[in-house]
Amino acid sequence: MVRNRLDKENADKKLLQNTTTNIKETSLKIWRLLLSLILFVLGIVIGLISSSHVDINRYMITSTPSSQDPSFYTTYVGVFNRADIKNDVSNRTESIKHNSSSSSVGCGFVSRSRESCKNEGCLDFDKFLNPKELIHMMSDDELFWRASMVPTIKGYPFNRVPKVAFMFLTRGPLPFLPIWERFFGGYDGLFSIYVHTQPGVILNVSPDSVFFARQIPSQKVYWGDVTMADAEKRLLANALLDFSNERFVLVSESCIPIYNFKTVHKYLTESVHSFVESYDDPTRYGRGRYSRRMMPDIRLYQWRKGSQWFEMSRALAVEIISDYKYYDLFRKYCHPSCYPDEHYIPTYLNIFHAPVNSNRTVTYVDWSLGGPHPASFGRENITESFIQKIRNNGTECWYNSQRTTLCYLFARKFNPTALEPLLDISSKVMGF
């Protein structure tokens, strides 16, 4: 009995010792595990702090070269190699970052003044509203997507003065550039200029010209081909990036204004309608160009024809560059003798936006000679009475639901020999 009791006591002591040992070992393992977790988390935190420091330096102190710099413009206009431009801009940016490294506070902090932020390349509201640089590396799809953005908040957080965007679709130089420079003179802030040329063409203008650095990234255009309509949409999209542009006019290198800027600006910005010629031509030159493969989206009775040289509001411009469905039908089926530039926009507006279109153009063209091209006017045609006859040709039209004789603001087709006599009479006849 005594022995059994001693054995039991010894067994209890041994069990107690084993239990104590196990508890100590378990506690030690737990502490080791906790210490490992703490070190692991600490390592992650240090890594995140280090990487965020790099990102701040990388993204908050940046700047890009300005296309208003003549050397930049000479280098890049007409040569749009994305890789080359990106590398060069990157090199310039690195140089700017290096020169700015002594600054202890980045422009991303609230304490920086607006002026210093502009100088250091921060995202600025003015730059967003009115981009000064037209050279970019966006594809057409990227450009159209960006340009299709429409604010949903009513009103503007800035003093918005509506501008007219003049979009020049040209094969080469602008022979009537001196006429246009006179026309624009003294009206800065009320207009924007965009020029689409054939790739490689560089406008030879001085840095103080309103046409300086106003070429957009362009692509090859063929007469009567869908590439012509592509160029029109490209011009619209680039012009839409400026939120102050309210009206959009398409003109060619052979166009001239026949009224002064004040008259043109007032006429367009106060109009409740756009000026896109759109009519039903029952001949083979109209309905004869329709393809039944466009059904059921576009039917013959909806098919329209009109002058390529349009003028439209900002709202319609957004609709045009946002459309892919109907434009793809023209790309697929409007060829070889269909001329998308004469049918796409007139047809699209007829289907969806007829009430806000005047169905007429504000660009005078003389088709009296017949044939595929209008009459062309040279030196021998230019007189005061000739221009007055275009301005007051007996035509009446509707403007804001009122009858008027002021129907045309521009005229074409003029050849380069007309420049000198036009300059001689512009101030007396056209008012500029």
Coordinates of C-alpha atoms in Angstrom, one line a residue:
M1 CA 0.0 0.0 0.0
V2 CA 2.8 2.4 1.0
R3 CA 4.7 1.5 -2.2
N4 CA 1.7 2.0 -4.4
R5 CA 1.2 5.4 -2.9
L6 CA 4.8 6.4 -3.4
D7 CA 4.6 5.2 -7.0
K8 CA 1.5 7.3 -7.6
E9 CA 3.2 10.4 -6.1
N10 CA 6.2 9.9 -8.3
A11 CA 4.1 9.5 -11.4
D12 CA 2.2 12.7 -10.5
K13 CA 5.4 14.6 -10.1
K14 CA 6.8 13.3 -13.4
L15 CA 3.5 14.2 -15.2
L16 CA 3.7 17.7 -13.7
Q17 CA 7.3 18.1 -14.8
N18 CA 6.4 17.0 -18.4
T19 CA 3.4 19.3 -18.6
T20 CA 5.5 22.2 -17.4
T21 CA 8.2 21.4 -20.0
N22 CA 5.7 21.2 -22.8
I23 CA 4.1 24.5 -21.8
K24 CA 7.6 26.2 -21.9
E25 CA 8.4 24.7 -25.3
T26 CA 5.0 25.7 -26.7
S27 CA 5.4 29.2 -25.4
L28 CA 8.9 29.5 -26.9
K29 CA 7.6 28.4 -30.3
I30 CA 4.8 30.9 -30.2
W31 CA 7.2 33.7 -29.3
R32 CA 9.5 32.7 -32.2
L33 CA 6.5 32.6 -34.6
L34 CA 5.3 36.1 -33.4
L35 CA 8.9 37.5 -33.8
S36 CA 9.1 36.1 -37.3
L37 CA 5.7 37.7 -38.3
I38 CA 6.8 41.0 -36.8
L39 CA 10.0 41.0 -38.8
F40 CA 8.2 40.0 -42.0
V41 CA 5.6 42.8 -41.6
L42 CA 8.3 45.3 -40.8
G43 CA 10.1 44.3 -44.0
I44 CA 7.0 44.8 -46.1
V45 CA 6.4 48.3 -44.5
I46 CA 10.0 49.3 -45.2
G47 CA 9.7 48.1 -48.8
L48 CA 6.4 50.0 -49.4
I49 CA 7.9 53.2 -47.9
S50 CA 10.9 52.9 -50.2
S51 CA 8.9 52.3 -53.3
S52 CA 6.4 55.1 -52.6
H53 CA 9.4 57.5 -52.2
V54 CA 10.6 56.6 -55.6
D55 CA 7.1 57.0 -57.1
I56 CA 6.8 60.5 -55.6
N57 CA 10.0 61.6 -57.2
R58 CA 9.1 60.0 -60.4
Y59 CA 5.6 61.3 -60.9
M60 CA 5.5 64.6 -59.0
I61 CA 8.5 66.4 -60.4
T62 CA 8.1 65.9 -64.1
S63 CA 7.9 68.2 -67.2
T64 CA 7.7 67.8 -70.9
P65 CA 9.1 69.9 -73.7
S66 CA 6.8 72.4 -75.2
S67 CA 5.8 72.2 -78.9
Q68 CA 5.9 76.0 -78.8
D69 CA 9.7 75.6 -78.8
P70 CA 10.8 76.0 -82.4
S71 CA 13.4 73.3 -82.1
F72 CA 10.9 70.8 -80.8
Y73 CA 8.4 71.7 -83.6
T74 CA 11.0 71.4 -86.3
T75 CA 12.0 68.0 -85.1
Y76 CA 8.6 66.4 -84.7
V77 CA 6.1 67.9 -87.1
G78 CA 5.5 65.4 -89.9
V79 CA 7.6 62.7 -88.3
F80 CA 5.5 60.8 -85.8
N81 CA 7.6 57.9 -84.8
R82 CA 6.2 57.0 -81.3
A83 CA 9.3 55.2 -80.0
D84 CA 11.7 58.1 -81.1
I85 CA 9.5 60.8 -79.6
K86 CA 8.9 58.9 -76.4
N87 CA 12.6 58.3 -75.9
D88 CA 13.5 61.9 -76.6
V89 CA 10.8 63.2 -74.3
S90 CA 12.0 60.7 -71.6
N91 CA 15.6 62.0 -72.0
R92 CA 14.5 65.6 -71.6
T93 CA 12.3 64.7 -68.6
E94 CA 15.2 63.0 -66.9
S95 CA 17.3 66.1 -67.5
I96 CA 14.6 68.3 -66.0
K97 CA 14.2 65.9 -63.0
H98 CA 18.0 66.1 -62.4
N99 CA 18.0 69.9 -62.5
S100 CA 15.0 70.0 -60.1
S101 CA 16.4 67.5 -57.6
S102 CA 17.5 70.3 -55.2
S103 CA 13.9 71.2 -54.6
S104 CA 12.8 69.8 -51.2
V105 CA 9.0 70.0 -51.9
G106 CA 7.3 68.6 -55.0
C107 CA 4.7 70.5 -56.9
G108 CA 2.1 67.9 -55.8
F109 CA 1.9 69.4 -52.3
V110 CA -0.8 71.9 -51.5
S111 CA 1.7 74.4 -50.2
R112 CA 3.0 75.0 -53.7
S113 CA 1.7 78.1 -55.5
R114 CA -0.2 77.7 -58.7
E115 CA 2.5 79.6 -60.7
S116 CA 5.3 77.4 -59.4
C117 CA 3.2 74.3 -60.1
K118 CA 2.8 75.4 -63.7
N119 CA 6.6 75.8 -64.0
E120 CA 7.3 72.4 -62.6
G121 CA 4.9 70.5 -64.9
C122 CA 2.0 69.6 -62.5
L123 CA -1.4 68.7 -63.9
D124 CA -2.9 72.1 -64.5
F125 CA -6.6 72.9 -65.1
D126 CA -5.8 75.4 -67.8
K127 CA -3.7 72.8 -69.7
F128 CA -6.6 70.3 -69.4
L129 CA -9.1 72.8 -70.8
N130 CA -6.9 74.3 -73.5
P131 CA -4.0 72.0 -74.5
K132 CA -1.4 74.2 -76.2
E133 CA 0.6 71.3 -77.7
L134 CA -1.0 69.6 -80.7
I135 CA 1.7 66.9 -81.1
H136 CA 0.7 63.7 -79.4
M137 CA 1.2 60.0 -79.7
M138 CA -2.4 58.9 -79.5
S139 CA -3.9 56.5 -82.1
D140 CA -7.2 57.5 -83.7
D141 CA -9.1 55.2 -81.4
E142 CA -7.4 56.7 -78.3
L143 CA -7.9 60.2 -79.6
F144 CA -11.6 59.7 -80.4
W145 CA -12.2 58.1 -76.9
R146 CA -10.5 61.1 -75.2
A147 CA -12.4 63.6 -77.3
S148 CA -15.8 62.0 -76.7
M149 CA -15.8 62.9 -73.0
V150 CA -18.6 65.3 -72.1
P151 CA -19.0 66.9 -68.6
T152 CA -22.2 66.1 -66.9
I153 CA -22.1 69.0 -64.4
K154 CA -24.1 72.0 -65.5
G155 CA -22.2 75.2 -66.1
Y156 CA -18.4 75.8 -66.1
P157 CA -15.9 76.4 -63.2
F158 CA -14.2 79.0 -65.4
N159 CA -15.1 82.0 -67.6
R160 CA -15.9 80.2 -70.9
V161 CA -15.8 82.3 -74.0
P162 CA -17.0 80.2 -77.0
K163 CA -14.4 79.9 -79.7
V164 CA -14.6 78.9 -83.3
A165 CA -12.3 76.1 -84.4
F166 CA -11.0 76.5 -87.9
M167 CA -9.9 73.1 -89.3
F168 CA -7.8 73.2 -92.4
L169 CA -7.8 70.0 -94.5
T170 CA -5.0 70.5 -96.9
R171 CA -2.7 68.5 -99.2
G172 CA 0.3 70.9 -98.8
P173 CA 1.1 74.5 -97.9
L174 CA -1.6 77.2 -97.4
P175 CA -1.3 79.6 -100.3
F176 CA -3.9 82.0 -98.7
L177 CA -2.2 82.0 -95.3
P178 CA -1.7 85.9 -95.5
I179 CA -5.4 86.4 -96.0
W180 CA -6.3 84.2 -93.1
E181 CA -3.7 85.9 -90.9
R182 CA -5.3 89.2 -91.6
F183 CA -8.7 87.7 -90.9
F184 CA -7.7 86.4 -87.5
G185 CA -5.7 89.5 -86.5
G186 CA -6.8 91.1 -83.2
Y187 CA -9.1 88.3 -82.1
D188 CA -6.9 86.1 -80.0
G189 CA -8.9 84.0 -77.6
L190 CA -11.9 83.7 -79.9
F191 CA -10.6 81.1 -82.4
S192 CA -8.4 78.0 -82.6
I193 CA -6.6 76.6 -85.7
Y194 CA -5.9 73.0 -86.6
V195 CA -4.2 71.9 -89.8
H196 CA -4.2 68.4 -91.3
T197 CA -1.7 67.9 -94.1
Q198 CA -0.2 65.0 -95.9
P199 CA 2.5 63.3 -93.7
G200 CA 5.8 65.0 -94.0
V201 CA 4.5 68.4 -95.0
I202 CA 5.7 71.2 -92.7
L203 CA 4.2 74.7 -92.7
N204 CA 6.9 77.3 -93.2
V205 CA 5.6 80.0 -90.9
S206 CA 7.3 82.3 -88.4
P207 CA 6.9 81.7 -84.6
D208 CA 4.6 84.8 -84.3
S209 CA 2.1 83.4 -86.8
V210 CA -1.3 82.2 -85.6
F211 CA -0.5 79.1 -87.7
F212 CA 2.7 78.3 -85.9
A213 CA 2.7 74.8 -84.3
R214 CA -0.9 74.2 -85.3
Q215 CA -0.4 71.0 -87.3
I216 CA -2.0 67.9 -85.9
P217 CA -0.6 64.3 -86.3
S218 CA -1.8 63.5 -89.8
Q219 CA -2.2 60.4 -92.0
K220 CA -2.2 59.9 -95.7
V221 CA -5.4 61.1 -97.5
Y222 CA -6.7 60.0 -100.9
W223 CA -9.3 62.0 -102.8
G224 CA -12.7 60.4 -102.8
D225 CA -11.6 57.7 -100.3
V226 CA -12.7 57.0 -96.8
T227 CA -9.4 58.4 -95.6
M228 CA -10.8 61.8 -96.4
A229 CA -13.6 61.3 -93.8
D230 CA -11.0 59.8 -91.5
A231 CA -9.1 63.1 -91.7
E232 CA -12.3 65.1 -91.0
K233 CA -13.0 63.1 -87.8
R234 CA -9.3 63.4 -86.8
L235 CA -9.5 67.2 -87.1
L236 CA -12.8 67.3 -85.1
A237 CA -11.4 65.1 -82.3
N238 CA -8.2 67.2 -81.9
A239 CA -10.3 70.4 -81.8
L240 CA -12.7 68.9 -79.2
L241 CA -9.8 68.6 -76.8
D242 CA -10.1 72.3 -76.2
F243 CA -13.2 72.7 -74.1
S244 CA -13.7 76.3 -75.2
N245 CA -14.2 75.4 -78.9
E246 CA -18.0 75.6 -79.5
R247 CA -18.2 75.7 -83.3
F248 CA -16.2 73.8 -85.9
V249 CA -15.5 74.9 -89.5
L250 CA -13.9 72.7 -92.1
V251 CA -12.1 74.6 -94.8
S252 CA -9.5 73.7 -97.5
E253 CA -6.3 75.4 -98.8
S254 CA -8.4 77.0 -101.6
C255 CA -11.0 78.6 -99.2
I256 CA -11.1 82.2 -98.2
P257 CA -13.3 84.2 -95.7
I258 CA -15.6 86.7 -97.4
Y259 CA -16.6 88.5 -94.2
N260 CA -14.6 89.8 -91.3
F261 CA -13.9 87.7 -88.2
K262 CA -16.4 89.5 -86.0
T263 CA -19.3 88.8 -88.4
V264 CA -18.3 85.2 -88.8
H265 CA -17.9 84.5 -85.1
K266 CA -21.2 86.1 -84.2
Y267 CA -23.0 84.3 -87.0
L268 CA -21.8 80.9 -85.9
T269 CA -21.8 81.1 -82.1
E270 CA -25.3 82.6 -82.0
S271 CA -26.8 80.1 -84.4
V272 CA -29.1 77.4 -83.0
H273 CA -28.4 75.2 -86.0
S274 CA -25.3 73.6 -87.6
F275 CA -24.5 74.1 -91.2
V276 CA -24.1 70.8 -92.9
E277 CA -25.5 70.5 -96.4
S278 CA -27.8 67.4 -96.6
Y279 CA -30.3 66.7 -99.4
D280 CA -31.8 63.8 -101.2
D281 CA -30.3 63.5 -104.7
P282 CA -32.4 61.0 -106.8
T283 CA -29.8 60.7 -109.6
R284 CA -27.0 58.2 -110.0
Y285 CA -24.7 60.7 -108.3
G286 CA -26.8 60.6 -105.1
R287 CA -29.1 57.5 -104.5
G288 CA -27.1 55.7 -107.2
R289 CA -24.2 55.5 -104.7
Y290 CA -26.2 53.8 -102.0
S291 CA -25.4 50.2 -101.3
R292 CA -28.1 47.8 -100.1
R293 CA -25.5 46.0 -98.0
M294 CA -26.0 48.9 -95.5
M295 CA -29.4 47.7 -94.6
P296 CA -31.2 47.5 -92.2
D297 CA -29.2 50.2 -90.4
I298 CA -29.2 52.7 -93.3
R299 CA -32.1 52.5 -95.8
L300 CA -32.3 54.2 -99.2
Y301 CA -34.9 56.8 -98.1
Q302 CA -32.4 57.9 -95.4
W303 CA -29.5 58.3 -97.8
R304 CA -28.3 61.9 -98.1
K305 CA -25.6 63.9 -100.0
G306 CA -23.9 67.2 -99.2
S307 CA -20.9 69.4 -99.5
Q308 CA -17.8 68.2 -97.7
W309 CA -17.2 71.7 -96.2
F310 CA -19.3 71.7 -93.1
E311 CA -19.8 73.7 -89.9
M312 CA -21.2 72.2 -86.8
S313 CA -21.8 72.7 -83.1
R314 CA -19.8 71.0 -80.4
A315 CA -22.6 68.6 -79.5
L316 CA -22.8 67.3 -83.1
A317 CA -19.0 67.1 -83.3
V318 CA -19.0 64.8 -80.3
E319 CA -21.7 62.6 -81.9
I320 CA -19.7 62.3 -85.1
I321 CA -16.4 61.3 -83.6
S322 CA -18.2 58.9 -81.2
D323 CA -19.9 56.9 -84.0
Y324 CA -18.4 53.7 -85.0
K325 CA -21.4 51.6 -86.0
Y326 CA -22.6 53.7 -89.0
Y327 CA -19.1 54.8 -90.0
D328 CA -18.0 51.2 -90.3
L329 CA -20.8 50.7 -92.8
F330 CA -19.4 53.5 -95.0
R331 CA -15.8 52.1 -94.6
K332 CA -17.0 48.7 -95.8
Y333 CA -19.5 49.6 -98.5
C334 CA -19.1 53.2 -99.6
H335 CA -16.6 52.6 -102.5
P336 CA -15.2 52.9 -105.1
S337 CA -17.4 55.7 -106.5
C338 CA -19.4 56.5 -103.4
Y339 CA -17.3 59.4 -101.8
P340 CA -17.8 59.0 -98.0
D341 CA -16.9 62.6 -97.4
E342 CA -20.1 63.7 -99.3
H343 CA -22.4 61.1 -97.8
Y344 CA -21.4 60.0 -94.3
I345 CA -22.1 63.1 -92.2
P346 CA -25.1 64.3 -94.2
T347 CA -26.7 60.8 -93.9
Y348 CA -25.9 60.4 -90.2
L349 CA -27.3 63.8 -89.3
N350 CA -30.4 63.1 -91.3
I351 CA -31.1 59.9 -89.4
F352 CA -30.3 61.1 -85.9
H353 CA -30.0 64.9 -85.7
A354 CA -32.0 66.5 -88.5
P355 CA -33.9 69.1 -86.3
V356 CA -30.6 70.8 -85.3
N357 CA -29.2 71.0 -88.8
S358 CA -29.9 73.7 -91.3
N359 CA -29.3 71.4 -94.3
R360 CA -27.1 74.0 -96.0
T361 CA -23.4 75.0 -96.2
V362 CA -21.9 78.4 -95.4
T363 CA -19.1 77.9 -98.0
Y364 CA -19.9 79.2 -101.5
V365 CA -18.9 76.9 -104.4
D366 CA -19.6 77.4 -108.2
W367 CA -20.8 74.2 -109.8
S368 CA -22.2 75.9 -112.9
L369 CA -19.5 74.4 -115.2
G370 CA -20.6 70.9 -114.4
G371 CA -18.2 68.0 -114.0
P372 CA -16.7 66.4 -110.8
H373 CA -14.9 69.6 -109.7
P374 CA -16.2 73.2 -109.1
A375 CA -15.0 76.3 -110.9
S376 CA -11.6 77.7 -109.9
F377 CA -10.9 81.4 -109.6
G378 CA -7.6 83.1 -110.3
R379 CA -6.0 86.5 -110.6
E380 CA -8.1 87.4 -113.7
N381 CA -11.4 86.8 -111.8
I382 CA -10.7 88.9 -108.7
T383 CA -12.4 92.2 -108.6
E384 CA -14.4 94.1 -106.0
S385 CA -17.6 93.4 -107.8
F386 CA -16.7 89.7 -108.1
I387 CA -16.4 89.3 -104.3
Q388 CA -19.5 91.4 -103.7
K389 CA -21.4 89.2 -106.1
I390 CA -20.5 86.1 -104.0
R391 CA -21.5 87.9 -100.8
N392 CA -24.8 89.1 -102.3
N393 CA -25.7 86.6 -104.9
G394 CA -29.4 86.9 -104.5
T395 CA -29.7 83.7 -102.4
E396 CA -32.0 83.7 -99.4
C397 CA -31.8 81.2 -96.6
W398 CA -33.0 80.5 -93.1
Y399 CA -31.0 81.6 -90.0
N400 CA -32.5 81.0 -86.6
S401 CA -36.0 80.7 -88.1
Q402 CA -35.6 84.1 -89.9
R403 CA -35.1 84.7 -93.6
T404 CA -31.7 86.3 -94.5
T405 CA -29.5 87.1 -97.5
L406 CA -26.3 86.5 -95.5
C407 CA -25.9 82.8 -96.4
Y408 CA -22.2 82.3 -97.1
L409 CA -19.2 83.2 -94.9
F410 CA -16.5 81.5 -97.0
A411 CA -15.9 80.8 -100.6
R412 CA -13.8 78.4 -102.8
K413 CA -12.2 77.4 -105.1
F414 CA -9.4 79.9 -105.5
N415 CA -6.0 79.2 -107.0
P416 CA -2.7 80.8 -105.7
T417 CA -2.6 83.5 -108.3
A418 CA -5.6 85.1 -106.7
L419 CA -3.7 86.0 -103.5
E420 CA -2.2 89.3 -104.5
P421 CA -5.5 90.9 -105.8
L422 CA -7.4 89.5 -102.8
L423 CA -4.9 91.2 -100.5
D424 CA -5.4 94.5 -102.4
I425 CA -9.2 94.5 -101.9
S426 CA -9.7 92.6 -98.6
S427 CA -9.9 95.6 -96.3
K428 CA -12.3 97.5 -98.6
V429 CA -14.6 94.7 -99.6
M430 CA -14.3 92.0 -96.9
G431 CA -13.6 94.3 -93.9
F432 CA -10.2 92.9 -92.8

